[in-house]
């Protein structure tokens, strides 16, 4: 995350009574009323010397960028409505253009710029829940990226931001069905199956009366997917109190108490792979690697368990700890076939190679991880350690 204050890049200028944007920076056909009593935010140029400003060099880009920065990071500014009016008058299609740009930047993992775009859009139209949902999805994606790179604290921070945005979107009036659909998958990743269930049930209820042509192909897919997830949660009883409590305890570092809860769940639900995975997770954290391996192997034998890359990765970690390097490599290769761009798995292959005494192969794995994600903390630290 960037600790710098973006508002430091903006300065305000006082305009003379005779000043007209249409005569200067903004070459537009219509007259734009400028209030000289309100200072205009302008984005600094990199080449600007402190305290220097030439009105004749003022550009349209500087003015629009300055306004967008204010809307993004100081949306409660007392002149925000005035700045919005300038932006909407000069660029009437700016909302659509910026939304498309933000989605593209997020897809390309240019997270900093995507967040700035969506924050500006929210400042431009605070009531637009589509932008709030885009911010939630962006923070969700960014958290996943940071966590896979070993940046756990940053990942947790963006998870919290994502949850706040999802809640804002779900509390909107009128309701936004997609907010519940996407929040459902957010909770699913967090193993909070009770909340996931509530979200998917809400999504299906909100879209129940919509006609197929209104939903379109994408909407029909979402209805089907939501129903599938609900059926899966129901069949595996994953909204059970013991299951939920077990995950909470293990995540909080209370593995022994978590073991008690997940074993109570498994007594009645022995065919749920997620539960065996959770049991293995707790045992591995307690460094009881042989027992953890048995739990993960049981997870693989249950329906759906062999489709999860994390199960193979966890098994590999246990095998590495027990110096079963060949088996660890086999499990990691299976994990990689499911998640071919997982830097976590690729780095673990590097650690296996290190334990085998093959430094060149290990370095190649760590370098591959960094090519996929230049910010990968684990691969970067491993290479630095090898250099030393």
Coordinates of C-alpha atoms in Angstrom, one line a residue:
X1 CA 0.0 0.0 0.0
X2 CA 1.2 3.5 -0.8
X3 CA 1.6 5.6 2.4
X4 CA 1.9 8.9 0.5
X5 CA -1.0 11.4 0.7
X6 CA -2.3 11.9 -2.9
X7 CA -3.6 15.3 -1.8
X8 CA -0.1 16.5 -1.5
X9 CA 0.1 16.5 -5.3
X10 CA -2.6 19.1 -5.7
X11 CA -2.5 22.8 -5.2
X12 CA -5.3 25.4 -5.4
X13 CA -5.3 28.5 -7.6
X14 CA -7.4 31.6 -7.3
X15 CA -8.8 32.8 -10.6
X16 CA -9.1 36.4 -11.7
X17 CA -12.6 37.8 -12.4
X18 CA -12.1 37.7 -16.2
X19 CA -10.8 34.2 -16.3
X20 CA -12.7 31.7 -18.6
X21 CA -11.7 28.0 -18.8
X22 CA -13.1 27.9 -22.4
X23 CA -10.5 30.6 -23.3
X24 CA -7.6 28.8 -21.7
X25 CA -7.2 25.1 -20.8
X26 CA -10.6 23.7 -21.6
X27 CA -11.3 24.2 -25.3
X28 CA -15.1 23.7 -25.3
X29 CA -17.9 25.2 -27.4
X30 CA -20.2 26.0 -24.5
X31 CA -19.9 28.6 -21.8
X32 CA -18.8 27.3 -18.5
X33 CA -19.6 29.4 -15.5
X34 CA -16.5 29.8 -13.3
X35 CA -16.8 31.1 -9.8
X36 CA -13.6 33.1 -9.1
X37 CA -14.4 33.0 -5.4
X38 CA -13.7 29.3 -5.3
X39 CA -10.1 28.1 -5.7
X40 CA -9.5 25.6 -8.5
X41 CA -7.6 22.3 -7.7
X42 CA -4.8 21.7 -10.1
X43 CA -2.5 18.6 -10.3
X44 CA 1.1 19.5 -10.0
X45 CA 3.4 18.7 -12.8
X46 CA 6.5 16.7 -12.0
X47 CA 8.6 19.6 -13.4
X48 CA 6.9 22.3 -11.2
X49 CA 9.3 24.1 -9.0
X50 CA 8.0 24.8 -5.4
X51 CA 6.0 28.0 -5.4
X52 CA 6.0 28.5 -9.2
X53 CA 3.0 28.6 -11.4
X54 CA 2.3 30.1 -14.8
X55 CA -1.4 30.5 -15.7
X56 CA -0.6 30.4 -19.4
X57 CA 0.8 26.9 -19.0
X58 CA -2.3 25.6 -17.2
X59 CA -3.6 22.5 -19.0
X60 CA -6.9 20.8 -19.1
X61 CA -5.4 17.6 -17.8
X62 CA -4.0 19.4 -14.7
X63 CA -7.5 20.8 -13.9
X64 CA -9.4 17.6 -14.4
X65 CA -6.8 15.5 -12.6
X66 CA -6.8 17.9 -9.7
X67 CA -10.6 17.7 -9.5
X68 CA -10.5 13.9 -9.6
X69 CA -8.0 13.7 -6.9
X70 CA -10.1 16.0 -4.6
X71 CA -13.2 13.8 -5.3
X72 CA -11.2 10.7 -4.6
X73 CA -9.5 11.6 -1.4
X74 CA -11.4 14.7 -0.1
X75 CA -15.0 14.0 -1.3
X76 CA -16.4 16.0 1.7
X77 CA -14.6 19.1 0.5
X78 CA -17.1 22.0 0.9
X79 CA -16.7 22.8 -2.9
X80 CA -17.1 19.2 -4.0
X81 CA -20.5 19.8 -5.8
X82 CA -19.0 22.7 -7.7
X83 CA -16.0 20.6 -8.8
X84 CA -18.4 17.8 -9.8
X85 CA -20.4 20.3 -12.0
X86 CA -17.2 21.3 -13.8
X87 CA -16.2 17.8 -14.5
X88 CA -19.7 16.7 -15.7
X89 CA -20.0 19.7 -17.9
X90 CA -16.6 19.3 -19.5
X91 CA -16.7 15.5 -19.8
X92 CA -20.3 14.3 -19.9
X93 CA -19.3 10.7 -20.6
X94 CA -16.6 10.6 -18.0
X95 CA -18.4 8.1 -15.7
X96 CA -18.6 5.4 -18.4
X97 CA -15.1 6.1 -19.7
X98 CA -13.5 5.9 -16.2
X99 CA -15.5 2.8 -15.2
X100 CA -14.3 0.9 -18.2
X101 CA -10.7 2.1 -17.6
X102 CA -10.9 1.1 -13.9
X103 CA -12.1 -2.4 -14.7
X104 CA -9.4 -2.8 -17.3
X105 CA -6.7 -1.6 -14.9
X106 CA -8.0 -4.0 -12.2
X107 CA -8.0 -6.9 -14.7
X108 CA -4.3 -6.1 -15.5
X109 CA -3.6 -5.9 -11.7
X110 CA -2.6 -2.2 -11.9
X111 CA -4.2 -1.9 -8.5
X112 CA -3.0 1.5 -7.5
X113 CA -4.4 3.2 -10.5
X114 CA -7.6 1.2 -10.5
X115 CA -8.3 2.1 -6.9
X116 CA -7.7 5.8 -7.7
X117 CA -10.1 5.7 -10.6
X118 CA -12.9 4.0 -8.6
X119 CA -12.4 6.3 -5.6
X120 CA -12.7 9.3 -8.0
X121 CA -15.8 7.8 -9.4
X122 CA -17.3 7.4 -6.0
X123 CA -16.5 11.0 -5.2
X124 CA -18.1 12.0 -8.5
X125 CA -21.3 10.1 -7.8
X126 CA -21.5 8.9 -4.1
X127 CA -24.9 7.3 -4.7
X128 CA -23.7 5.0 -7.5
X129 CA -23.6 1.5 -5.9
X130 CA -22.0 0.1 -9.1
X131 CA -18.8 1.9 -8.2
X132 CA -19.0 0.8 -4.6
X133 CA -19.3 -2.8 -5.8
X134 CA -16.3 -2.3 -8.1
X135 CA -14.3 -1.0 -5.2
X136 CA -15.3 -4.1 -3.2
X137 CA -14.2 -6.4 -6.0
X138 CA -11.0 -4.6 -6.5
X139 CA -10.0 -4.8 -2.8
X140 CA -11.0 -8.5 -2.8
X141 CA -8.8 -9.2 -5.8
X142 CA -6.0 -7.1 -4.4
X143 CA -6.1 -9.0 -1.0
X144 CA -5.9 -12.3 -2.9
X145 CA -2.9 -11.0 -4.8
X146 CA -1.1 -9.8 -1.7
X147 CA -1.8 -13.0 0.2
X148 CA -0.3 -15.1 -2.6
X149 CA 2.8 -12.9 -2.5
X150 CA 3.2 -13.4 1.3
X151 CA 2.1 -9.9 2.1
X152 CA -0.3 -11.0 4.8
X153 CA -0.8 -7.7 6.6
X154 CA -1.6 -5.8 3.4
X155 CA -3.9 -8.7 2.4
X156 CA -5.8 -8.5 5.7
X157 CA -6.2 -4.7 5.3
X158 CA -7.7 -5.0 1.9
X159 CA -10.0 -7.8 3.0
X160 CA -11.3 -5.5 5.6
X161 CA -11.8 -2.8 3.0
X162 CA -13.5 -5.2 0.7
X163 CA -15.9 -6.3 3.4
X164 CA -16.8 -2.7 4.2
X165 CA -17.6 -2.0 0.6
X166 CA -19.6 -5.2 0.2
X167 CA -21.7 -4.2 3.2
X168 CA -22.3 -0.7 1.9
X169 CA -23.5 -2.2 -1.4
X170 CA -25.7 -4.8 0.3
X171 CA -27.3 -2.2 2.5
X172 CA -28.2 0.0 -0.5
X173 CA -31.7 1.0 -1.4
X174 CA -32.9 -0.2 -3.9
X175 CA -31.1 -3.6 -3.4
X176 CA -28.2 -4.5 -5.7
X177 CA -28.4 -8.2 -6.4
X178 CA -24.8 -8.5 -7.7
X179 CA -23.6 -7.2 -4.3
X180 CA -25.0 -10.3 -2.6
X181 CA -23.7 -12.6 -5.3
X182 CA -20.1 -11.3 -5.1
X183 CA -20.1 -11.0 -1.3
X184 CA -21.2 -14.6 -1.2
X185 CA -18.0 -15.7 -2.8
X186 CA -16.0 -13.4 -0.5
X187 CA -17.5 -15.1 2.5
X188 CA -17.0 -18.5 0.9
X189 CA -13.2 -17.9 0.6
X190 CA -13.2 -16.9 4.3
X191 CA -15.0 -20.2 5.1
X192 CA -17.8 -18.2 6.6
X193 CA -20.4 -20.5 5.1
X194 CA -23.3 -19.1 7.2
X195 CA -22.9 -15.6 5.8
X196 CA -22.2 -17.0 2.3
X197 CA -25.5 -18.9 2.5
X198 CA -27.4 -15.8 3.5
X199 CA -25.9 -13.8 0.6
X200 CA -26.7 -16.4 -2.1
X201 CA -30.2 -16.9 -0.7
X202 CA -30.7 -13.1 -0.9
X203 CA -29.4 -13.0 -4.4
X204 CA -31.8 -15.7 -5.6
X205 CA -34.7 -14.0 -3.8
X206 CA -33.9 -10.7 -5.4
X207 CA -33.7 -12.2 -8.9
X208 CA -36.5 -14.7 -8.6
X209 CA -39.1 -12.6 -10.4
X210 CA -36.8 -11.4 -13.2
X211 CA -37.5 -12.8 -16.7
X212 CA -34.8 -14.6 -18.6
X213 CA -34.3 -11.8 -21.1
X214 CA -33.9 -9.3 -18.2
X215 CA -31.2 -11.5 -16.6
X216 CA -29.4 -12.3 -19.8
X217 CA -26.9 -15.1 -20.1
X218 CA -24.7 -13.8 -17.3
X219 CA -27.6 -13.4 -14.9
X220 CA -28.9 -16.9 -15.6
X221 CA -25.4 -18.3 -15.0
X222 CA -25.2 -16.5 -11.7
X223 CA -28.6 -17.9 -10.6
X224 CA -27.4 -21.4 -11.4
X225 CA -24.1 -20.9 -9.7
X226 CA -25.7 -19.5 -6.5
X227 CA -28.1 -22.4 -6.4
X228 CA -25.2 -24.9 -6.8
X229 CA -23.2 -23.3 -3.9
X230 CA -26.2 -23.3 -1.7
X231 CA -26.8 -27.0 -2.4
X232 CA -23.2 -27.7 -1.7
X233 CA -23.3 -25.9 1.7
X234 CA -26.5 -27.7 2.6
X235 CA -25.2 -31.2 1.5
X236 CA -22.0 -30.8 3.4
X237 CA -23.6 -29.1 6.4
X238 CA -21.0 -26.4 6.3
X239 CA -23.1 -23.8 8.1
X240 CA -22.9 -26.0 11.2
X241 CA -21.9 -24.2 14.4
X242 CA -19.0 -26.7 15.0
X243 CA -17.6 -26.2 11.6
X244 CA -17.8 -22.4 11.8
X245 CA -16.4 -22.3 15.3
X246 CA -13.5 -24.6 14.3
X247 CA -12.4 -22.3 11.5
X248 CA -12.6 -19.2 13.8
X249 CA -10.5 -20.8 16.5
X250 CA -7.8 -22.2 14.2
X251 CA -7.5 -18.8 12.3
X252 CA -7.1 -17.1 15.7
X253 CA -4.2 -19.5 16.7
X254 CA -6.3 -21.6 19.1
X255 CA -5.6 -24.8 17.2
X256 CA -6.2 -27.2 20.1
X257 CA -9.7 -25.9 20.7
X258 CA -10.3 -25.8 17.0
X259 CA -9.4 -29.5 16.8
X260 CA -12.1 -30.3 19.3
X261 CA -14.8 -28.5 17.3
X262 CA -13.8 -29.9 13.9
X263 CA -13.7 -33.5 15.3
X264 CA -17.2 -33.0 16.7
X265 CA -18.3 -32.0 13.2
X266 CA -16.6 -34.9 11.6
X267 CA -18.4 -37.4 13.8
X268 CA -21.6 -36.5 12.0
X269 CA -20.1 -35.4 8.7
X270 CA -17.3 -37.8 7.8
X271 CA -17.5 -37.3 4.0
X272 CA -16.8 -33.5 4.0
X273 CA -13.4 -32.8 2.5
X274 CA -13.3 -29.2 3.8
X275 CA -13.6 -30.6 7.3
X276 CA -10.7 -33.0 6.9
X277 CA -8.7 -30.2 5.3
X278 CA -9.4 -28.0 8.4
X279 CA -8.3 -30.8 10.7
X280 CA -5.1 -31.2 8.7
X281 CA -4.6 -27.4 8.8
X282 CA -4.8 -27.3 12.6
X283 CA -2.5 -30.3 13.0
X284 CA 0.1 -28.9 10.6
X285 CA 0.1 -25.6 12.5
X286 CA 0.7 -27.7 15.7
X287 CA 3.6 -29.4 13.8
X288 CA 2.0 -32.8 14.1
X289 CA 2.9 -33.5 10.5
X290 CA 2.2 -37.3 10.3
X291 CA -1.3 -36.8 11.6
X292 CA -1.8 -33.7 9.4
X293 CA -0.8 -35.8 6.3
X294 CA -3.4 -38.4 7.2
X295 CA -6.1 -35.7 7.4
X296 CA -5.1 -34.1 4.1
X297 CA -5.0 -37.6 2.4
X298 CA -8.5 -38.2 3.7
X299 CA -9.6 -34.9 2.3
X300 CA -8.3 -36.0 -1.1
X301 CA -10.4 -39.1 -0.9
X302 CA -13.6 -37.3 -0.3
X303 CA -15.8 -35.9 -3.2
X304 CA -14.3 -32.6 -4.4
X305 CA -11.2 -32.8 -2.3
X306 CA -8.9 -33.7 -5.1
X307 CA -9.9 -30.5 -7.0
X308 CA -8.3 -28.1 -4.4
X309 CA -4.7 -27.1 -5.0
X310 CA -4.3 -26.0 -1.3
X311 CA -4.8 -29.6 -0.2
X312 CA -1.9 -30.9 -2.3
X313 CA 0.2 -27.9 -1.2
X314 CA -0.4 -28.5 2.5
X315 CA 0.5 -32.2 2.0
X316 CA 3.7 -31.2 0.3
X317 CA 4.6 -28.9 3.3
X318 CA 4.1 -31.9 5.7
X319 CA 6.2 -34.1 3.4
X320 CA 9.0 -31.5 3.3
X321 CA 9.0 -31.4 7.1
X322 CA 9.3 -35.1 7.2
X323 CA 12.1 -35.1 4.6
X324 CA 9.9 -37.0 2.0
X325 CA 11.1 -34.7 -0.8
X326 CA 10.1 -36.8 -3.8
X327 CA 6.6 -37.1 -2.5
X328 CA 6.5 -33.4 -1.7
X329 CA 7.5 -32.6 -5.3
X330 CA 4.8 -34.9 -6.6
X331 CA 2.1 -33.2 -4.6
X332 CA 3.3 -29.7 -5.6
X333 CA 3.2 -30.7 -9.3
X334 CA -0.4 -31.8 -8.9
X335 CA -1.2 -28.5 -7.1
X336 CA 0.5 -26.6 -9.9
X337 CA -1.6 -28.4 -12.6
X338 CA -4.7 -27.0 -10.8
X339 CA -3.3 -23.5 -10.1
X340 CA -0.5 -23.0 -12.7
X341 CA 0.3 -19.4 -11.7
X342 CA 0.3 -19.8 -7.9
X343 CA 3.5 -18.2 -6.7
X344 CA 3.1 -20.0 -3.4
X345 CA 3.3 -23.4 -5.0
X346 CA 6.1 -22.4 -7.3
X347 CA 8.1 -21.1 -4.4
X348 CA 7.5 -24.3 -2.5
X349 CA 9.0 -26.2 -5.4
X350 CA 12.0 -24.0 -5.0
X351 CA 12.3 -24.9 -1.3
X352 CA 12.1 -28.6 -2.2
X353 CA 14.9 -28.1 -4.7
X354 CA 17.0 -26.3 -2.0
X355 CA 16.5 -29.2 0.4
X356 CA 17.7 -31.5 -2.4
X357 CA 20.8 -29.4 -2.8
X358 CA 19.9 -28.1 -6.3
X359 CA 20.5 -24.4 -5.9
X360 CA 20.2 -23.6 -9.6
X361 CA 16.8 -25.3 -9.9
X362 CA 15.6 -23.6 -6.8
X363 CA 16.7 -20.1 -8.0
X364 CA 14.8 -20.8 -11.3
X365 CA 11.6 -21.5 -9.4
X366 CA 11.9 -18.4 -7.3
X367 CA 12.7 -16.3 -10.4
X368 CA 9.6 -17.7 -12.1
X369 CA 7.5 -16.7 -9.1
X370 CA 8.9 -13.2 -9.3
X371 CA 8.2 -13.0 -13.1
X372 CA 4.5 -13.8 -12.3
X373 CA 4.4 -11.4 -9.3
X374 CA 7.4 -9.0 -8.9
X375 CA 6.2 -8.2 -5.4
X376 CA 6.2 -11.8 -4.2
X377 CA 7.7 -11.5 -0.7
X378 CA 8.5 -15.2 -0.2
X379 CA 10.4 -15.7 -3.5
X380 CA 12.2 -12.4 -3.2
X381 CA 13.4 -13.2 0.4
X382 CA 14.5 -16.7 -0.8
X383 CA 16.6 -15.3 -3.6
X384 CA 18.2 -12.7 -1.4
X385 CA 19.0 -15.4 1.1
X386 CA 20.6 -17.5 -1.6
X387 CA 22.7 -14.5 -2.7
X388 CA 24.0 -14.0 0.8

